[in-house]
JSON list of C-alpha atoms and ligand atoms in Angstrom, two decimals:
[
{"chain": "A", "resi": 22, "resn": "MET", "atom": "CA", "xyz": [84.08, 71.94, 122.10]},
{"chain": "A", "resi": 23, "resn": "LEU", "atom": "CA", "xyz": [84.50, 69.42, 124.94]},
{"chain": "A", "resi": 24, "resn": "CYS", "atom": "CA", "xyz": [85.00, 65.74, 124.15]},
{"chain": "A", "resi": 25, "resn": "PRO", "atom": "CA", "xyz": [81.70, 63.94, 124.94]},
{"chain": "A", "resi": 26, "resn": "THR", "atom": "CA", "xyz": [83.68, 60.92, 126.16]},
{"chain": "A", "resi": 27, "resn": "CYS", "atom": "CA", "xyz": [86.36, 62.35, 128.43]},
{"chain": "A", "resi": 28, "resn": "GLY", "atom": "CA", "xyz": [85.56, 66.08, 128.65]},
{"chain": "A", "resi": 29, "resn": "ALA", "atom": "CA", "xyz": [88.92, 67.27, 127.32]},
{"chain": "A", "resi": 30, "resn": "SER", "atom": "CA", "xyz": [88.87, 70.51, 125.34]},
{"chain": "A", "resi": 31, "resn": "ASP", "atom": "CA", "xyz": [91.70, 69.78, 122.89]},
{"chain": "A", "resi": 32, "resn": "ASN", "atom": "CA", "xyz": [90.67, 68.17, 119.65]},
{"chain": "A", "resi": 33, "resn": "ARG", "atom": "CA", "xyz": [91.49, 68.39, 115.99]},
{"chain": "A", "resi": 34, "resn": "VAL", "atom": "CA", "xyz": [89.34, 68.40, 112.89]},
{"chain": "A", "resi": 35, "resn": "VAL", "atom": "CA", "xyz": [89.90, 65.23, 110.84]},
{"chain": "A", "resi": 36, "resn": "ASP", "atom": "CA", "xyz": [87.22, 65.84, 108.23]},
{"chain": "A", "resi": 37, "resn": "SER", "atom": "CA", "xyz": [85.18, 68.84, 107.20]},
{"chain": "A", "resi": 38, "resn": "ARG", "atom": "CA", "xyz": [82.38, 68.92, 104.63]},
{"chain": "A", "resi": 39, "resn": "PRO", "atom": "CA", "xyz": [79.28, 70.88, 103.67]},
{"chain": "A", "resi": 40, "resn": "ALA", "atom": "CA", "xyz": [75.96, 69.63, 105.09]},
{"chain": "A", "resi": 41, "resn": "GLU", "atom": "CA", "xyz": [72.28, 70.62, 104.91]},
{"chain": "A", "resi": 42, "resn": "ASP", "atom": "CA", "xyz": [72.59, 71.79, 101.31]},
{"chain": "A", "resi": 43, "resn": "GLY", "atom": "CA", "xyz": [75.52, 74.01, 102.15]},
{"chain": "A", "resi": 44, "resn": "ARG", "atom": "CA", "xyz": [73.84, 75.79, 105.04]},
{"chain": "A", "resi": 45, "resn": "ALA", "atom": "CA", "xyz": [76.03, 74.00, 107.55]},
{"chain": "A", "resi": 46, "resn": "ILE", "atom": "CA", "xyz": [79.48, 72.50, 107.84]},
{"chain": "A", "resi": 47, "resn": "ARG", "atom": "CA", "xyz": [79.89, 69.10, 109.39]},
{"chain": "A", "resi": 48, "resn": "ARG", "atom": "CA", "xyz": [83.20, 68.43, 111.11]},
{"chain": "A", "resi": 49, "resn": "ARG", "atom": "CA", "xyz": [84.56, 65.18, 112.41]},
{"chain": "A", "resi": 50, "resn": "ARG", "atom": "CA", "xyz": [86.81, 65.83, 115.36]},
{"chain": "A", "resi": 51, "resn": "GLN", "atom": "CA", "xyz": [89.26, 63.65, 117.19]},
{"chain": "A", "resi": 52, "resn": "CYS", "atom": "CA", "xyz": [89.95, 64.15, 120.88]},
{"chain": "A", "resi": 53, "resn": "GLU", "atom": "CA", "xyz": [93.66, 64.67, 121.56]},
{"chain": "A", "resi": 54, "resn": "THR", "atom": "CA", "xyz": [93.31, 62.99, 124.94]},
{"chain": "A", "resi": 55, "resn": "CYS", "atom": "CA", "xyz": [91.25, 59.83, 124.44]},
{"chain": "A", "resi": 56, "resn": "ALA", "atom": "CA", "xyz": [91.27, 59.72, 120.59]},
{"chain": "A", "resi": 57, "resn": "ASP", "atom": "CA", "xyz": [87.50, 59.33, 120.42]},
{"chain": "A", "resi": 58, "resn": "ARG", "atom": "CA", "xyz": [85.83, 60.89, 117.42]},
{"chain": "A", "resi": 59, "resn": "PHE", "atom": "CA", "xyz": [82.74, 63.04, 117.45]},
{"chain": "A", "resi": 60, "resn": "THR", "atom": "CA", "xyz": [80.84, 65.32, 115.07]},
{"chain": "A", "resi": 61, "resn": "THR", "atom": "CA", "xyz": [80.05, 69.01, 115.25]},
{"chain": "A", "resi": 62, "resn": "TYR", "atom": "CA", "xyz": [77.98, 71.22, 112.97]},
{"chain": "A", "resi": 63, "resn": "GLU", "atom": "CA", "xyz": [78.69, 74.82, 112.24]},
{"chain": "A", "resi": 64, "resn": "ARG", "atom": "CA", "xyz": [75.68, 76.94, 111.28]},
{"chain": "A", "resi": 65, "resn": "LEU", "atom": "CA", "xyz": [75.03, 80.59, 110.78]},
{"chain": "A", "resi": 66, "resn": "GLU", "atom": "CA", "xyz": [73.62, 81.98, 113.99]},
{"chain": "A", "resi": 67, "resn": "PRO", "atom": "CA", "xyz": [70.20, 83.53, 113.38]},
{"chain": "A", "resi": 68, "resn": "GLN", "atom": "CA", "xyz": [70.23, 87.27, 113.90]},
{"chain": "A", "resi": 69, "resn": "LEU", "atom": "CA", "xyz": [68.73, 88.16, 117.25]},
{"chain": "A", "resi": 70, "resn": "MET", "atom": "CA", "xyz": [66.57, 91.27, 117.00]},
{"chain": "A", "resi": 71, "resn": "VAL", "atom": "CA", "xyz": [65.91, 93.71, 119.81]},
{"chain": "A", "resi": 72, "resn": "ARG", "atom": "CA", "xyz": [62.62, 95.58, 120.20]},
{"chain": "A", "resi": 73, "resn": "LYS", "atom": "CA", "xyz": [63.52, 98.99, 121.59]},
{"chain": "A", "resi": 74, "resn": "ARG", "atom": "CA", "xyz": [61.39, 100.96, 124.01]},
{"chain": "A", "resi": 75, "resn": "ASN", "atom": "CA", "xyz": [60.34, 103.25, 121.16]},
{"chain": "A", "resi": 76, "resn": "GLY", "atom": "CA", "xyz": [59.10, 100.24, 119.18]},
{"chain": "A", "resi": 77, "resn": "ARG", "atom": "CA", "xyz": [61.95, 100.13, 116.68]},
{"chain": "A", "resi": 78, "resn": "LEU", "atom": "CA", "xyz": [63.72, 96.87, 115.89]},
{"chain": "A", "resi": 79, "resn": "GLU", "atom": "CA", "xyz": [67.48, 96.65, 115.72]},
{"chain": "A", "resi": 80, "resn": "ALA", "atom": "CA", "xyz": [70.00, 93.86, 115.50]},
{"chain": "A", "resi": 81, "resn": "PHE", "atom": "CA", "xyz": [71.42, 92.65, 118.78]},
{"chain": "A", "resi": 82, "resn": "SER", "atom": "CA", "xyz": [74.98, 93.90, 119.10]},
{"chain": "A", "resi": 83, "resn": "THR", "atom": "CA", "xyz": [77.44, 92.24, 121.45]},
{"chain": "A", "resi": 84, "resn": "PRO", "atom": "CA", "xyz": [79.92, 95.17, 121.25]},
{"chain": "A", "resi": 85, "resn": "LYS", "atom": "CA", "xyz": [77.14, 97.63, 122.05]},
{"chain": "A", "resi": 86, "resn": "LEU", "atom": "CA", "xyz": [76.01, 95.66, 125.10]},
{"chain": "A", "resi": 87, "resn": "THR", "atom": "CA", "xyz": [79.63, 95.25, 126.18]},
{"chain": "A", "resi": 88, "resn": "SER", "atom": "CA", "xyz": [80.23, 98.99, 126.01]},
{"chain": "A", "resi": 89, "resn": "GLY", "atom": "CA", "xyz": [77.04, 99.68, 127.96]},
{"chain": "A", "resi": 90, "resn": "VAL", "atom": "CA", "xyz": [78.05, 97.27, 130.71]},
{"chain": "A", "resi": 91, "resn": "SER", "atom": "CA", "xyz": [81.65, 98.54, 130.65]},
{"chain": "A", "resi": 92, "resn": "ALA", "atom": "CA", "xyz": [80.44, 102.11, 131.09]},
{"chain": "A", "resi": 93, "resn": "SER", "atom": "CA", "xyz": [78.58, 101.15, 134.25]},
{"chain": "A", "resi": 94, "resn": "LEU", "atom": "CA", "xyz": [81.72, 99.44, 135.52]},
{"chain": "A", "resi": 95, "resn": "ALA", "atom": "CA", "xyz": [84.06, 102.38, 134.90]},
{"chain": "A", "resi": 96, "resn": "ASP", "atom": "CA", "xyz": [86.58, 102.71, 137.77]},
{"chain": "A", "resi": 97, "resn": "ARG", "atom": "CA", "xyz": [85.19, 99.59, 139.42]},
{"chain": "A", "resi": 98, "resn": "PRO", "atom": "CA", "xyz": [87.40, 96.61, 140.37]},
{"chain": "A", "resi": 99, "resn": "VAL", "atom": "CA", "xyz": [86.00, 94.37, 137.65]},
{"chain": "A", "resi": 100, "resn": "SER", "atom": "CA", "xyz": [88.13, 93.06, 134.80]},
{"chain": "A", "resi": 101, "resn": "GLY", "atom": "CA", "xyz": [87.42, 93.17, 131.10]},
{"chain": "A", "resi": 102, "resn": "SER", "atom": "CA", "xyz": [87.18, 89.40, 131.01]},
{"chain": "A", "resi": 103, "resn": "GLN", "atom": "CA", "xyz": [84.51, 89.48, 133.71]},
{"chain": "A", "resi": 104, "resn": "VAL", "atom": "CA", "xyz": [82.57, 91.95, 131.55]},
{"chain": "A", "resi": 105, "resn": "GLU", "atom": "CA", "xyz": [82.94, 89.68, 128.54]},
{"chain": "A", "resi": 106, "resn": "ALA", "atom": "CA", "xyz": [81.80, 86.68, 130.56]},
{"chain": "A", "resi": 107, "resn": "LEU", "atom": "CA", "xyz": [78.77, 88.59, 131.84]},
{"chain": "A", "resi": 108, "resn": "VAL", "atom": "CA", "xyz": [77.80, 89.70, 128.34]},
{"chain": "A", "resi": 109, "resn": "ALA", "atom": "CA", "xyz": [78.27, 86.16, 126.98]},
{"chain": "A", "resi": 110, "resn": "GLU", "atom": "CA", "xyz": [76.01, 84.80, 129.73]},
{"chain": "A", "resi": 111, "resn": "VAL", "atom": "CA", "xyz": [73.37, 87.39, 128.95]},
{"chain": "A", "resi": 112, "resn": "GLU", "atom": "CA", "xyz": [73.53, 86.58, 125.24]},
{"chain": "A", "resi": 113, "resn": "ASP", "atom": "CA", "xyz": [73.34, 82.83, 125.91]},
{"chain": "A", "resi": 114, "resn": "SER", "atom": "CA", "xyz": [70.39, 83.33, 128.18]},
{"chain": "A", "resi": 115, "resn": "LEU", "atom": "CA", "xyz": [68.58, 85.50, 125.61]},
{"chain": "A", "resi": 116, "resn": "ARG", "atom": "CA", "xyz": [69.17, 82.94, 122.87]},
{"chain": "A", "resi": 117, "resn": "SER", "atom": "CA", "xyz": [68.39, 79.91, 125.01]},
{"chain": "A", "resi": 118, "resn": "ASN", "atom": "CA", "xyz": [64.62, 80.20, 124.64]},
{"chain": "A", "resi": 119, "resn": "GLY", "atom": "CA", "xyz": [64.96, 80.19, 120.86]},
{"chain": "A", "resi": 120, "resn": "ALA", "atom": "CA", "xyz": [63.10, 83.44, 120.30]},
{"chain": "A", "resi": 121, "resn": "ALA", "atom": "CA", "xyz": [64.25, 85.52, 117.33]},
{"chain": "A", "resi": 122, "resn": "GLN", "atom": "CA", "xyz": [63.34, 88.71, 119.13]},
{"chain": "A", "resi": 123, "resn": "VAL", "atom": "CA", "xyz": [63.88, 90.09, 122.62]},
{"chain": "A", "resi": 124, "resn": "THR", "atom": "CA", "xyz": [63.01, 93.42, 124.18]},
{"chain": "A", "resi": 125, "resn": "SER", "atom": "CA", "xyz": [65.51, 95.93, 125.54]},
{"chain": "A", "resi": 126, "resn": "GLU", "atom": "CA", "xyz": [63.77, 95.45, 128.92]},
{"chain": "A", "resi": 127, "resn": "GLU", "atom": "CA", "xyz": [64.63, 91.74, 128.87]},
{"chain": "A", "resi": 128, "resn": "ILE", "atom": "CA", "xyz": [68.25, 92.52, 128.11]},
{"chain": "A", "resi": 129, "resn": "GLY", "atom": "CA", "xyz": [68.41, 95.10, 130.88]},
{"chain": "A", "resi": 130, "resn": "HIS", "atom": "CA", "xyz": [66.85, 92.65, 133.31]},
{"chain": "A", "resi": 131, "resn": "GLU", "atom": "CA", "xyz": [69.36, 89.92, 132.42]},
{"chain": "A", "resi": 132, "resn": "VAL", "atom": "CA", "xyz": [72.28, 92.34, 132.86]},
{"chain": "A", "resi": 133, "resn": "LEU", "atom": "CA", "xyz": [70.99, 93.64, 136.19]},
{"chain": "A", "resi": 134, "resn": "GLU", "atom": "CA", "xyz": [70.50, 90.12, 137.54]},
{"chain": "A", "resi": 135, "resn": "ARG", "atom": "CA", "xyz": [74.21, 89.52, 136.99]},
{"chain": "A", "resi": 136, "resn": "LEU", "atom": "CA", "xyz": [75.56, 92.93, 137.94]},
{"chain": "A", "resi": 137, "resn": "LYS", "atom": "CA", "xyz": [73.79, 92.63, 141.27]},
{"chain": "A", "resi": 138, "resn": "GLY", "atom": "CA", "xyz": [76.16, 89.88, 142.32]},
{"chain": "A", "resi": 139, "resn": "LEU", "atom": "CA", "xyz": [79.20, 91.46, 140.70]},
{"chain": "A", "resi": 140, "resn": "ASP", "atom": "CA", "xyz": [79.29, 95.09, 141.72]},
{"chain": "A", "resi": 141, "resn": "GLU", "atom": "CA", "xyz": [76.61, 97.16, 143.47]},
{"chain": "A", "resi": 142, "resn": "VAL", "atom": "CA", "xyz": [77.80, 100.51, 142.19]},
{"chain": "A", "resi": 143, "resn": "ALA", "atom": "CA", "xyz": [77.73, 99.27, 138.61]},
{"chain": "A", "resi": 144, "resn": "TYR", "atom": "CA", "xyz": [74.31, 97.73, 139.26]},
{"chain": "A", "resi": 145, "resn": "LEU", "atom": "CA", "xyz": [72.93, 101.09, 140.35]},
{"chain": "A", "resi": 146, "resn": "ARG", "atom": "CA", "xyz": [74.55, 102.93, 137.46]},
{"chain": "A", "resi": 147, "resn": "PHE", "atom": "CA", "xyz": [73.15, 100.46, 134.95]},
{"chain": "A", "resi": 148, "resn": "ALA", "atom": "CA", "xyz": [69.75, 100.47, 136.63]},
{"chain": "A", "resi": 149, "resn": "SER", "atom": "CA", "xyz": [69.62, 104.27, 136.48]},
{"chain": "A", "resi": 150, "resn": "VAL", "atom": "CA", "xyz": [69.99, 104.14, 132.71]},
{"chain": "A", "resi": 151, "resn": "TYR", "atom": "CA", "xyz": [67.93, 101.05, 132.08]},
{"chain": "A", "resi": 152, "resn": "LYS", "atom": "CA", "xyz": [65.07, 101.97, 134.38]},
{"chain": "A", "resi": 153, "resn": "GLU", "atom": "CA", "xyz": [65.27, 105.64, 133.43]},
{"chain": "A", "resi": 154, "resn": "PHE", "atom": "CA", "xyz": [65.29, 106.90, 136.98]},
{"chain": "A", "resi": 155, "resn": "LYS", "atom": "CA", "xyz": [63.35, 110.12, 137.24]},
{"chain": "A", "resi": 156, "resn": "GLY", "atom": "CA", "xyz": [65.27, 111.40, 140.20]},
{"chain": "A", "resi": 157, "resn": "ALA", "atom": "CA", "xyz": [66.78, 110.73, 143.58]},
{"chain": "A", "resi": 158, "resn": "ALA", "atom": "CA", "xyz": [63.60, 109.05, 144.88]},
{"chain": "A", "resi": 159, "resn": "ASP", "atom": "CA", "xyz": [63.86, 106.29, 142.26]},
{"chain": "A", "resi": 160, "resn": "PHE", "atom": "CA", "xyz": [67.50, 105.84, 143.07]},
{"chain": "A", "resi": 161, "resn": "GLU", "atom": "CA", "xyz": [66.78, 105.53, 146.80]},
{"chain": "A", "resi": 162, "resn": "LYS", "atom": "CA", "xyz": [64.02, 103.02, 146.10]},
{"chain": "A", "resi": 163, "resn": "GLU", "atom": "CA", "xyz": [66.34, 100.86, 144.01]},
{"chain": "A", "resi": 164, "resn": "LEU", "atom": "CA", "xyz": [69.03, 101.07, 146.65]},
{"chain": "A", "resi": 165, "resn": "ALA", "atom": "CA", "xyz": [66.55, 99.98, 149.32]},
{"chain": "A", "resi": 166, "resn": "GLU", "atom": "CA", "xyz": [65.47, 97.00, 147.18]},
{"chain": "A", "resi": 167, "resn": "LEU", "atom": "CA", "xyz": [69.06, 96.07, 146.62]},
{"chain": "A", "resi": 168, "resn": "GLU", "atom": "CA", "xyz": [69.81, 96.14, 150.33]},
{"chain": "A", "resi": 169, "resn": "SER", "atom": "CA", "xyz": [66.69, 94.21, 151.32]},
{"chain": "A", "resi": 170, "resn": "ALA", "atom": "CA", "xyz": [67.61, 91.48, 148.83]},
{"chain": "A", "resi": 171, "resn": "GLU", "atom": "CA", "xyz": [70.79, 90.67, 150.71]},
{"chain": "B", "resi": 154, "resn": "ZN", "atom": "ZN1", "xyz": [88.28, 62.54, 124.83]}
]
């Protein structure tokens, strides 16, 4: 949590107490750099649900998305921390509109948007799973779109 006054990331908790009838924890923090104090609240993150293509609902799983993205990046020059950052961005983006439910298409779209700039091979691998390519023609079409976007 960055200090709202000076932007430093190091701070310590000086007070911690239950809030909102026990559904949150309020923490007073002191910045180690400028000594300003500020307040943070810790709350349970609402479970994000995913509507699958077959209509079923399942809980969003960060490890599952990470392994899906990692699989598309196998043997590619992309580090594990880049994968984690990508997945975190996708999750943030999905949660940012406040919806309790997203579709697997939305997740796939968010991932592809980011893979496009990261690694083209991984992008095509992920797209072939996500878009359920029916054959080489679909693959060629996607490749052409990718190239025309540059
Ligand atoms: Zn500060």
